PDB file of C-alpha atoms in Angstrom:
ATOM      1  CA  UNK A   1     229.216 319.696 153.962  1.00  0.00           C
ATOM      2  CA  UNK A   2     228.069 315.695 153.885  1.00  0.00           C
ATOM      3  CA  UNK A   3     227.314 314.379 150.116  1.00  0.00           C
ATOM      4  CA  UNK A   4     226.872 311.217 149.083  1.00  0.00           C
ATOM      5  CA  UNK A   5     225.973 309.917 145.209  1.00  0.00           C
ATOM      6  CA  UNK A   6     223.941 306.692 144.703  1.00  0.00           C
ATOM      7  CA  UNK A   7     223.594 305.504 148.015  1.00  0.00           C
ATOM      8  CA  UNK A   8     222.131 302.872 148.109  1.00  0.00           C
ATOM      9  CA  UNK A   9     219.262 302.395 151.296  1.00  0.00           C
ATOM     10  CA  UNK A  10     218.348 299.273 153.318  1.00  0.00           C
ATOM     11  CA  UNK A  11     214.664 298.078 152.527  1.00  0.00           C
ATOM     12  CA  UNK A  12     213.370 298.829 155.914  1.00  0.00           C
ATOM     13  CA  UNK A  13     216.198 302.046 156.675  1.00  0.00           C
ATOM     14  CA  UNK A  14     213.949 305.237 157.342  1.00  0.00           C
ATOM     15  CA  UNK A  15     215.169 308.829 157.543  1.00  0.00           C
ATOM     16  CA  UNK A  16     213.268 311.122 159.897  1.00  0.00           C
ATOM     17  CA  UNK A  17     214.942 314.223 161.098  1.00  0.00           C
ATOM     18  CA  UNK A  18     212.680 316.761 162.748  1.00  0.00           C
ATOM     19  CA  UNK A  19     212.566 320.723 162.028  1.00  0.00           C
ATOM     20  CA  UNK A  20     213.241 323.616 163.894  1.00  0.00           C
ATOM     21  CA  UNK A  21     216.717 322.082 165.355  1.00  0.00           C
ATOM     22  CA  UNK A  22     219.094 324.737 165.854  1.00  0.00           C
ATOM     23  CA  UNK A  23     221.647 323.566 162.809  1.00  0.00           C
ATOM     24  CA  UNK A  24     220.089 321.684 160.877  1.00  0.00           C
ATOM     25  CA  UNK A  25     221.316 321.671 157.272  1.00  0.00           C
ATOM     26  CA  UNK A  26     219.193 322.241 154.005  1.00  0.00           C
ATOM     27  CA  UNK A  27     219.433 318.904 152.168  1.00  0.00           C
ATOM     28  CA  UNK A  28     218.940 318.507 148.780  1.00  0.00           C
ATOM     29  CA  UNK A  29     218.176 314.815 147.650  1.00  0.00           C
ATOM     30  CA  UNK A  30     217.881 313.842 143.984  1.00  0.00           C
ATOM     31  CA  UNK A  31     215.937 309.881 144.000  1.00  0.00           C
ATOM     32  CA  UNK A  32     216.981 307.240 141.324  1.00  0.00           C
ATOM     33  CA  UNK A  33     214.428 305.295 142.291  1.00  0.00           C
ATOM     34  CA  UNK A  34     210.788 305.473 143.925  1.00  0.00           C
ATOM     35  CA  UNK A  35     210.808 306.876 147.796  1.00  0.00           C
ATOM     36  CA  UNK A  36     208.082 307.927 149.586  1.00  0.00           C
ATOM     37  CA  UNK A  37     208.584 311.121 150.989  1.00  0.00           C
ATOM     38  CA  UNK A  38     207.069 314.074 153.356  1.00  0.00           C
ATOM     39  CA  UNK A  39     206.397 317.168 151.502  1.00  0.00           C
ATOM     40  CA  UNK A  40     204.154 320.460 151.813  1.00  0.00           C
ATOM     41  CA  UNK A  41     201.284 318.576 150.371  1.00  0.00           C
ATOM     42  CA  UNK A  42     201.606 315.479 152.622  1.00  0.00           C
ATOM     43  CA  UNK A  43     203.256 311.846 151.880  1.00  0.00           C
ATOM     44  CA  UNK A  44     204.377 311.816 148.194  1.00  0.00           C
ATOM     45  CA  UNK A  45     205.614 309.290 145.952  1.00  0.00           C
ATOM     46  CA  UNK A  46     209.195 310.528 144.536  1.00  0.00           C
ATOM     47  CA  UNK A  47     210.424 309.030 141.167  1.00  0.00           C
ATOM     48  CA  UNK A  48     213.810 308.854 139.709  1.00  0.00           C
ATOM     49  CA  UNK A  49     215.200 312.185 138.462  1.00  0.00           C
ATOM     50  CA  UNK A  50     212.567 313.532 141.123  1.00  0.00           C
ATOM     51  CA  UNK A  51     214.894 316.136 143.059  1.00  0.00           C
ATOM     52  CA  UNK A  52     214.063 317.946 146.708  1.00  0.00           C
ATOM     53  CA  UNK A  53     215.098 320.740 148.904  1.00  0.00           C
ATOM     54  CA  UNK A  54     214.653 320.044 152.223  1.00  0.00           C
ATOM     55  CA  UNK A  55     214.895 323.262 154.192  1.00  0.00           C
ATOM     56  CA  UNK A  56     216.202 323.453 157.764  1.00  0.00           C
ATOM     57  CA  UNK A  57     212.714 324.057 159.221  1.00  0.00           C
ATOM     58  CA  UNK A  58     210.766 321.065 157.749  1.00  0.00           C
ATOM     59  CA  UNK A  59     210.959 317.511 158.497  1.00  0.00           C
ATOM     60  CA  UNK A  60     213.049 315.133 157.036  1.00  0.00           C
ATOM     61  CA  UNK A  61     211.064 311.860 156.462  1.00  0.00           C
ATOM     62  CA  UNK A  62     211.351 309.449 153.615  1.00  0.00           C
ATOM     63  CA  UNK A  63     211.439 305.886 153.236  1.00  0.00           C
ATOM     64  CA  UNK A  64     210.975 302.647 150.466  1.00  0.00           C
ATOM     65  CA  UNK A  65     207.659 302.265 149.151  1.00  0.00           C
ATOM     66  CA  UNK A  66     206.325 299.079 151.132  1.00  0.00           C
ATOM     67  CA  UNK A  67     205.871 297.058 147.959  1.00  0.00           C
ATOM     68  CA  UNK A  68     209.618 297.595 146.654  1.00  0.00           C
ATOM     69  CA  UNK A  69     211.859 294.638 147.763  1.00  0.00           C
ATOM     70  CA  UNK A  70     214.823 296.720 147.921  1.00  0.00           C
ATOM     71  CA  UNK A  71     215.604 300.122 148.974  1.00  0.00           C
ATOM     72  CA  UNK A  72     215.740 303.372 147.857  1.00  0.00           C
ATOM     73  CA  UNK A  73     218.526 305.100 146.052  1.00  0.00           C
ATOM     74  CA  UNK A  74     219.877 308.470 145.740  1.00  0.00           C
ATOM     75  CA  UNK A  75     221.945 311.155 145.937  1.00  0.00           C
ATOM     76  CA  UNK A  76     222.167 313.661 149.142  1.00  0.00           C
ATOM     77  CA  UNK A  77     223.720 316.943 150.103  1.00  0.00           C
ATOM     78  CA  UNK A  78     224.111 318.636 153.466  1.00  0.00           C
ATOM     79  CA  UNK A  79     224.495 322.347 152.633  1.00  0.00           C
ATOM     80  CA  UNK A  80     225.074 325.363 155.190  1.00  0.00           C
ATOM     81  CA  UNK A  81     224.143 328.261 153.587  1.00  0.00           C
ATOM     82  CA  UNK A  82     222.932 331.675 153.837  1.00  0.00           C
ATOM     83  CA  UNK A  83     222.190 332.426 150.520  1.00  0.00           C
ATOM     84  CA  UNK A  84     220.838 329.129 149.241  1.00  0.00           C
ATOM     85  CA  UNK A  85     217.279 330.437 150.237  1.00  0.00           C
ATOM     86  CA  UNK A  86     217.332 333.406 148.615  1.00  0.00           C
ATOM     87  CA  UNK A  87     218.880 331.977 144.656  1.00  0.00           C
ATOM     88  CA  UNK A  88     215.575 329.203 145.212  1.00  0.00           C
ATOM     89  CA  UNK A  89     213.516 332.439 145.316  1.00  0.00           C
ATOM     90  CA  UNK A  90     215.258 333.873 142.662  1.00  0.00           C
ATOM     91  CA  UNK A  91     215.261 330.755 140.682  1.00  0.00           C
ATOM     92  CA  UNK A  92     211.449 330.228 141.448  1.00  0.00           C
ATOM     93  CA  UNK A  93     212.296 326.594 142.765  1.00  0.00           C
ATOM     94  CA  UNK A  94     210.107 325.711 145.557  1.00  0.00           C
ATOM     95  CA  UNK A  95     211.333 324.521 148.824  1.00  0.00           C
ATOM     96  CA  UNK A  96     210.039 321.016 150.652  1.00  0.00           C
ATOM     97  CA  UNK A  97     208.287 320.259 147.162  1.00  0.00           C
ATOM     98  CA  UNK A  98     209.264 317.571 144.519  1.00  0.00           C
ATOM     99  CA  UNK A  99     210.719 318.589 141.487  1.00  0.00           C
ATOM    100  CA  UNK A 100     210.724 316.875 138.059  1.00  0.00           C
ATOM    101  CA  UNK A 101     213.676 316.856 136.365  1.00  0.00           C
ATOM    102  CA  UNK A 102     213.935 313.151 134.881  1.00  0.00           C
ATOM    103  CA  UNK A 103     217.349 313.222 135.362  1.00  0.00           C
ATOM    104  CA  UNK A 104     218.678 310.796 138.135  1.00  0.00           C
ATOM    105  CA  UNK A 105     222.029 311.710 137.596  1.00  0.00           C
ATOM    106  CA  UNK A 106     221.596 315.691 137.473  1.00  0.00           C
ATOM    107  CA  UNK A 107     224.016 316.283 140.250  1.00  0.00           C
ATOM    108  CA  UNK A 108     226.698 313.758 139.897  1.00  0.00           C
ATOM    109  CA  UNK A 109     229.164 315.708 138.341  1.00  0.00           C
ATOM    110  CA  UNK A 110     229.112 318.928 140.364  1.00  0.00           C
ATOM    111  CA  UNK A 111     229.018 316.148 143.461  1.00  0.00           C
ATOM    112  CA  UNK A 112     232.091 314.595 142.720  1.00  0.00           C
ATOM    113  CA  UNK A 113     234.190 317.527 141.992  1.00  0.00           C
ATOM    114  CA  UNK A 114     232.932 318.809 145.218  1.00  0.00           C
ATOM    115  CA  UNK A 115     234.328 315.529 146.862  1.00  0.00           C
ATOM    116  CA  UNK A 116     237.706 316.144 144.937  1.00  0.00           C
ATOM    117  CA  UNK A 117     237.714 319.722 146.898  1.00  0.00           C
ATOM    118  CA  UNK A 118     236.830 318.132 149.968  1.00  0.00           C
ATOM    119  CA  UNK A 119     239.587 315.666 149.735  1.00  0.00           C
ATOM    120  CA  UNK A 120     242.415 317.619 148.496  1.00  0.00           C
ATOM    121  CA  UNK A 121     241.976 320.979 150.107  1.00  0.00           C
ATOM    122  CA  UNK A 122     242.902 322.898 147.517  1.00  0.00           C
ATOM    123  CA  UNK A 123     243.057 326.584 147.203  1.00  0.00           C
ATOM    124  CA  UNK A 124     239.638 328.797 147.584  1.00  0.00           C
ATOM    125  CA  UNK A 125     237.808 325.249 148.037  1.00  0.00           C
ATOM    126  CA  UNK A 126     235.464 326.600 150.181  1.00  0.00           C
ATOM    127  CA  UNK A 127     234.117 329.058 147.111  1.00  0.00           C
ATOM    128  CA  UNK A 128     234.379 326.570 144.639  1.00  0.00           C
ATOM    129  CA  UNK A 129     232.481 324.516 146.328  1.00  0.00           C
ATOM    130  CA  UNK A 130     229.980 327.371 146.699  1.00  0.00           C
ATOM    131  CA  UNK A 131     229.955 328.143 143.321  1.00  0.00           C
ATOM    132  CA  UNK A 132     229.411 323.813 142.477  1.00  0.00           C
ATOM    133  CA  UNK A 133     226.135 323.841 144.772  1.00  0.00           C
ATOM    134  CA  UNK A 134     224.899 327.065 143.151  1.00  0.00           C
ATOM    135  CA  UNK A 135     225.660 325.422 139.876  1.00  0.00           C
ATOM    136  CA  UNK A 136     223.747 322.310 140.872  1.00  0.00           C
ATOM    137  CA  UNK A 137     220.547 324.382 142.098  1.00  0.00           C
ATOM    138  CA  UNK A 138     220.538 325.979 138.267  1.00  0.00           C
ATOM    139  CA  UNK A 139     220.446 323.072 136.584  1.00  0.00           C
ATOM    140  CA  UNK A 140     217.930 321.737 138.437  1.00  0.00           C
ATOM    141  CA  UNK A 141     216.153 324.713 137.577  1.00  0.00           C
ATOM    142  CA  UNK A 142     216.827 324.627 134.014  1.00  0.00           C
ATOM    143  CA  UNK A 143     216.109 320.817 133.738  1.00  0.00           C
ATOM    144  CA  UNK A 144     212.803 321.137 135.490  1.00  0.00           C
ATOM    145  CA  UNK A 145     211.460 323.824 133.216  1.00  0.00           C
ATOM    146  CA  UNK A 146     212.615 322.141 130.221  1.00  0.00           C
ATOM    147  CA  UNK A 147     211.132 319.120 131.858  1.00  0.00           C
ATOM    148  CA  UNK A 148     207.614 320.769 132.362  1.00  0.00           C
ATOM    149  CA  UNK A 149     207.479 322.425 129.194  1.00  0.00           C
ATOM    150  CA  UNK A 150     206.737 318.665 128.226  1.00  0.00           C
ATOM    151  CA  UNK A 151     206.249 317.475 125.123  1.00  0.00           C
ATOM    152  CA  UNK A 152     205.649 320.899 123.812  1.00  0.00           C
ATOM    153  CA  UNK A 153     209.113 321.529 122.770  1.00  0.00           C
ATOM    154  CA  UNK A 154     208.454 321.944 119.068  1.00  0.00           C
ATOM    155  CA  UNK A 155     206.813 325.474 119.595  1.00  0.00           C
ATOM    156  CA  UNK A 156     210.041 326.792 121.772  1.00  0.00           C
ATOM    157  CA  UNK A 157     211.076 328.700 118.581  1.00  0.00           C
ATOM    158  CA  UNK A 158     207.853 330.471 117.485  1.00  0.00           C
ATOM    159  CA  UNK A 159     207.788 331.367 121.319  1.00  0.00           C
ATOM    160  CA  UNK A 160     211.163 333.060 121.350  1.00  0.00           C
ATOM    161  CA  UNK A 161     210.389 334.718 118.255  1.00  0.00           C
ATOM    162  CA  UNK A 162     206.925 335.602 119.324  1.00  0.00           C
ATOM    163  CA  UNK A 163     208.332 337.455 122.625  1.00  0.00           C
ATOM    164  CA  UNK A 164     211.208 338.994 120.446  1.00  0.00           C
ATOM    165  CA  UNK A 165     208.766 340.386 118.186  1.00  0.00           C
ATOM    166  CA  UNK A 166     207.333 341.763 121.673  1.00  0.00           C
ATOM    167  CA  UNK A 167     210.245 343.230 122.685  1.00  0.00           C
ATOM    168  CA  UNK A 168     211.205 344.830 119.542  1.00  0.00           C
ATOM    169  CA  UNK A 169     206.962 346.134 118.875  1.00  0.00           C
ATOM    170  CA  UNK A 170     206.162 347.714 122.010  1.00  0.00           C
ATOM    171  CA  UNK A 171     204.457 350.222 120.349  1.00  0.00           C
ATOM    172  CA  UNK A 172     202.092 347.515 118.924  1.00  0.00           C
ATOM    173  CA  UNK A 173     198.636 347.458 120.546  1.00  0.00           C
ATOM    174  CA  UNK A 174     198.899 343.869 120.912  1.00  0.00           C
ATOM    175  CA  UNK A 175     196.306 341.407 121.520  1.00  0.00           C
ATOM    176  CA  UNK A 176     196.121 337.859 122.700  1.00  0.00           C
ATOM    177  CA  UNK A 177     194.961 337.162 119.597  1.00  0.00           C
ATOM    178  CA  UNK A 178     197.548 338.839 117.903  1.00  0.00           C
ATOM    179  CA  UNK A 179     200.090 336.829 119.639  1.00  0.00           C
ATOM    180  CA  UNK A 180     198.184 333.435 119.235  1.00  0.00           C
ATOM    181  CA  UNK A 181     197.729 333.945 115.152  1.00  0.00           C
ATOM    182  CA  UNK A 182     201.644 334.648 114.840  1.00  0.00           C
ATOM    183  CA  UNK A 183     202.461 331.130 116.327  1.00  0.00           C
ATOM    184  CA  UNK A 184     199.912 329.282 114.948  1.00  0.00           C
ATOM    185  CA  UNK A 185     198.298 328.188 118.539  1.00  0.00           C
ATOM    186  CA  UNK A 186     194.681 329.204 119.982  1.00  0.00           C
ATOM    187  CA  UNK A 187     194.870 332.047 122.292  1.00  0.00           C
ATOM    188  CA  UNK A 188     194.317 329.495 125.539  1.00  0.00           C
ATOM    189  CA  UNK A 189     196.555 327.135 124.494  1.00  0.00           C
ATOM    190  CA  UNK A 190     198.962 329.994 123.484  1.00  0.00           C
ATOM    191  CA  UNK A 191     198.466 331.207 126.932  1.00  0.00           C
ATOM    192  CA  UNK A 192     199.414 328.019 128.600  1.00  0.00           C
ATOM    193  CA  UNK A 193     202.612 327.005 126.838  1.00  0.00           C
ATOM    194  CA  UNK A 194     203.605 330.891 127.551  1.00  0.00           C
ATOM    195  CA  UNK A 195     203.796 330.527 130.531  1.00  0.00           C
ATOM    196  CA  UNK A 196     205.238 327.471 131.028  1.00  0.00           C
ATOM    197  CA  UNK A 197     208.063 328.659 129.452  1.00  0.00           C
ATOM    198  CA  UNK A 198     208.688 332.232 131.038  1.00  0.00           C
ATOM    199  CA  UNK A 199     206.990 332.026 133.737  1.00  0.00           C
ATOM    200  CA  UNK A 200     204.189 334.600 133.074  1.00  0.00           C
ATOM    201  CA  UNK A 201     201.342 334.637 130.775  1.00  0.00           C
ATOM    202  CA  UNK A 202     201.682 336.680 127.638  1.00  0.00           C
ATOM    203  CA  UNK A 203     200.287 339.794 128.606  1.00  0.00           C
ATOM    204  CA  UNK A 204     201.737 340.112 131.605  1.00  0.00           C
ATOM    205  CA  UNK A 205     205.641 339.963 129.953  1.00  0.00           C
ATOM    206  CA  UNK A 206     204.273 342.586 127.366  1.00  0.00           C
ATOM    207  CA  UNK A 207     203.438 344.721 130.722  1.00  0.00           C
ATOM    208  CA  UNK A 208     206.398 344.421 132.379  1.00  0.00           C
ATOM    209  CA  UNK A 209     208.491 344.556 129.144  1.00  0.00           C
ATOM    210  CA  UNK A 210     207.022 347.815 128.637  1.00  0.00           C
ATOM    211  CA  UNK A 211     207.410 349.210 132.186  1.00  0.00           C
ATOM    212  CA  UNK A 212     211.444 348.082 131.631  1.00  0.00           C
ATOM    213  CA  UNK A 213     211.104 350.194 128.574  1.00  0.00           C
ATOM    214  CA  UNK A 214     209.520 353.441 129.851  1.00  0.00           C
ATOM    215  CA  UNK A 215     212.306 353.481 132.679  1.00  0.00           C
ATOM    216  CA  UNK A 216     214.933 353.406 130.430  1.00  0.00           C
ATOM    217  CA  UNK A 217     213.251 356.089 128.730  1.00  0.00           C
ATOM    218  CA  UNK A 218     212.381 358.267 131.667  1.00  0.00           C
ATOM    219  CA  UNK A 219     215.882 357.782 132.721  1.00  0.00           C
ATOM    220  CA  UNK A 220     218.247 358.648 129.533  1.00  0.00           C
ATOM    221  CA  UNK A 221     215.783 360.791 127.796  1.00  0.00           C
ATOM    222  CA  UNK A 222     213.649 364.023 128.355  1.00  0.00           C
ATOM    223  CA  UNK A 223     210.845 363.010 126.396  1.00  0.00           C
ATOM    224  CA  UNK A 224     207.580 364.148 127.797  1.00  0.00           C
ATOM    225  CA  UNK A 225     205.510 361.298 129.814  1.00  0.00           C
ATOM    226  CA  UNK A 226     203.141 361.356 126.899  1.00  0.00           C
ATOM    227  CA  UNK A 227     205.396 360.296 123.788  1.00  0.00           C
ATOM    228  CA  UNK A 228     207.171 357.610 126.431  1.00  0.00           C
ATOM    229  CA  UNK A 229     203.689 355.914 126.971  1.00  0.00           C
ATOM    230  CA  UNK A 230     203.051 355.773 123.019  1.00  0.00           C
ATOM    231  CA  UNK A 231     206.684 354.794 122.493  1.00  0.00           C
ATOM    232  CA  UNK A 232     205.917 351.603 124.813  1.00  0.00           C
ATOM    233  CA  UNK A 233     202.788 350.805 123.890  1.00  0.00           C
ATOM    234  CA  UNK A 234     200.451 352.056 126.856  1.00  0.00           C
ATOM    235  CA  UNK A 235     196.996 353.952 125.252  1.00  0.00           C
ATOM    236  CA  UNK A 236     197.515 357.154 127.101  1.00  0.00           C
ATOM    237  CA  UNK A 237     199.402 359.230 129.596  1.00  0.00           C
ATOM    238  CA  UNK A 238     196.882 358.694 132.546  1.00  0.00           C
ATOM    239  CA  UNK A 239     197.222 354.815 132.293  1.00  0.00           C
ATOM    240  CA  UNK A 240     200.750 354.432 131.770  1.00  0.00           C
ATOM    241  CA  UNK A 241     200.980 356.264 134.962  1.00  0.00           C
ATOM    242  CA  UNK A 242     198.395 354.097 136.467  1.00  0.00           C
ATOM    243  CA  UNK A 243     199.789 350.610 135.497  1.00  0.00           C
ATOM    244  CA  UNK A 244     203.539 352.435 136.520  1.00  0.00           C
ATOM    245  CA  UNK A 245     202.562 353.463 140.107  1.00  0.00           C
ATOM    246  CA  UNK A 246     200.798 349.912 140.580  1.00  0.00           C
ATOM    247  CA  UNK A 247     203.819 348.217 139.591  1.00  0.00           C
ATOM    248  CA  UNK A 248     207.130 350.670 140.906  1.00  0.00           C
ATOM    249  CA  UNK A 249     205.273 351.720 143.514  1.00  0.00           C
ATOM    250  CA  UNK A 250     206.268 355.072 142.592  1.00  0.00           C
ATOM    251  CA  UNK A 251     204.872 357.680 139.878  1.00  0.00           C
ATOM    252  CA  UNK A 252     206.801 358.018 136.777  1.00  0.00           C
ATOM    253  CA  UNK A 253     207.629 362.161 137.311  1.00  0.00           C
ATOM    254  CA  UNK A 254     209.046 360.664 140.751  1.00  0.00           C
ATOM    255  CA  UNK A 255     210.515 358.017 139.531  1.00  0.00           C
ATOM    256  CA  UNK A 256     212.367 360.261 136.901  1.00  0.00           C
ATOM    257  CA  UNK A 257     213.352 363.023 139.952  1.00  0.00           C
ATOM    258  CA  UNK A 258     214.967 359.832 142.121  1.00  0.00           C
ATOM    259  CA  UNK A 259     216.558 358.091 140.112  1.00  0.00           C
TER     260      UNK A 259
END
């Protein structure tokens, strides 16, 4: 693994690498200044605190913004991984995409306890080091949704108490309007800020927080399919098993025999 923190770019010094070569390392660049760079939507203009996963398939290409006098700065990792792919997925962090996290500094710290490993050899570096750069791609993530939640931070409570109220009121037959009154917001803007901050809109958490339910139901109890879909708020039998089978891919009575 390559890393290097604040390095700081000749004016005219360009970085092109091309794709689909047989090694090529993901790269994960965090800017602490303005670079131009290639993306999945075409040449972008990164800021500082702007961060970037470059995966091994995808060009490479970034350079200083002609009307800077000096270069750009950041911070860069060379990572070989198998599993890196797979915790962006997980994390919902897009790949060859900029990412706002308005921190330039975000990965310092993990960095230079990395280079410490590297340096000293120390027992089971090689998994701390893994466990550093998995540590780095969480804050990111963390950072960036706090970062696009915006300036809508005063409502994070009533949202957490709106979904707990969820959680604990399946039963409820909730509306959007429902939801929106309890917080205070209008049902779109409600809708939005949801979603910023868990990543699906209202209804569909309600959904899938009352599928979780009726599984744990199916699985520890005997109750008939009828009292689990009133017990998690679904309006009947027929479309609990509807909205179950859509979602499990499997009917509830089966899903109950399988498991």
């Amino acid at each position: 693994m390559e890393s290097m923190i604040q390095t700081h770019h000749d004016k005219d010094f360009v970085v092109r690498r091309p794709g689909n070569r047989k090694g090529n390392p993901w790269v994960i660049l965090c800017f602490s200044n303005d670079c131009m760079i290639q993306t999945e939507g075409g040449m972008q203009t990164a800021h500082a605190g702007d961060c970037f996963f470059n995966s091994p398939d995808f060009i490479e290409y970034h350079y200083t913004p002609e009307d800077f006098e000096e270069g750009f700065i950041n911070d860069w990792m060379h990572v070989q991984s198998d599993t890196l792919e797979a915790l962006l997925r997980h994390l919902g962090l897009p790949v060859n995409t900029l990412i706002q996290t308005r921190h330039p500094e975000i990965m310092r710290s993990a960095m230079q306890k990395i280079q410490n490993e590297k340096r000293n050899q120390f027992p089971y570096s090689g998994e701390y080091i893994h466990n550093l750069v998995e540590n780095i791609v969480i804050k990111i993530a963390r950072t960036a949704m706090e970062a696009n939640f915006g300036g809508s931070r005063k409502y994070e409570e009533e949202l957490l108490c709106l979904r707990q109220e969820l959680q604990s009121h399946l039963d409820r037959p909730w509306t959007i309007r429902d939801m929106s009154d309890m917080v205070g917001l209008s049902s779109s803007r409600l809708s939005v800020l949801y979603k910023k901050r868990f990543n699906l809109s209202p209804n569909e958490d309600l959904i899938q927080m009352r599928i979780d339910k009726s599984k744990l139901l199916l699985l520890s109890t005997n109750l008939k399919l009828q009292h689990i879909s009133q017990l998690c708020g679904f309006k009947n039998e027929y479309y609990f098993s509807r909205i179950f089978k859509e979602r499990e891919n499997v009917t509830p009575g089966a899903y109950r025999k399988w498991e």
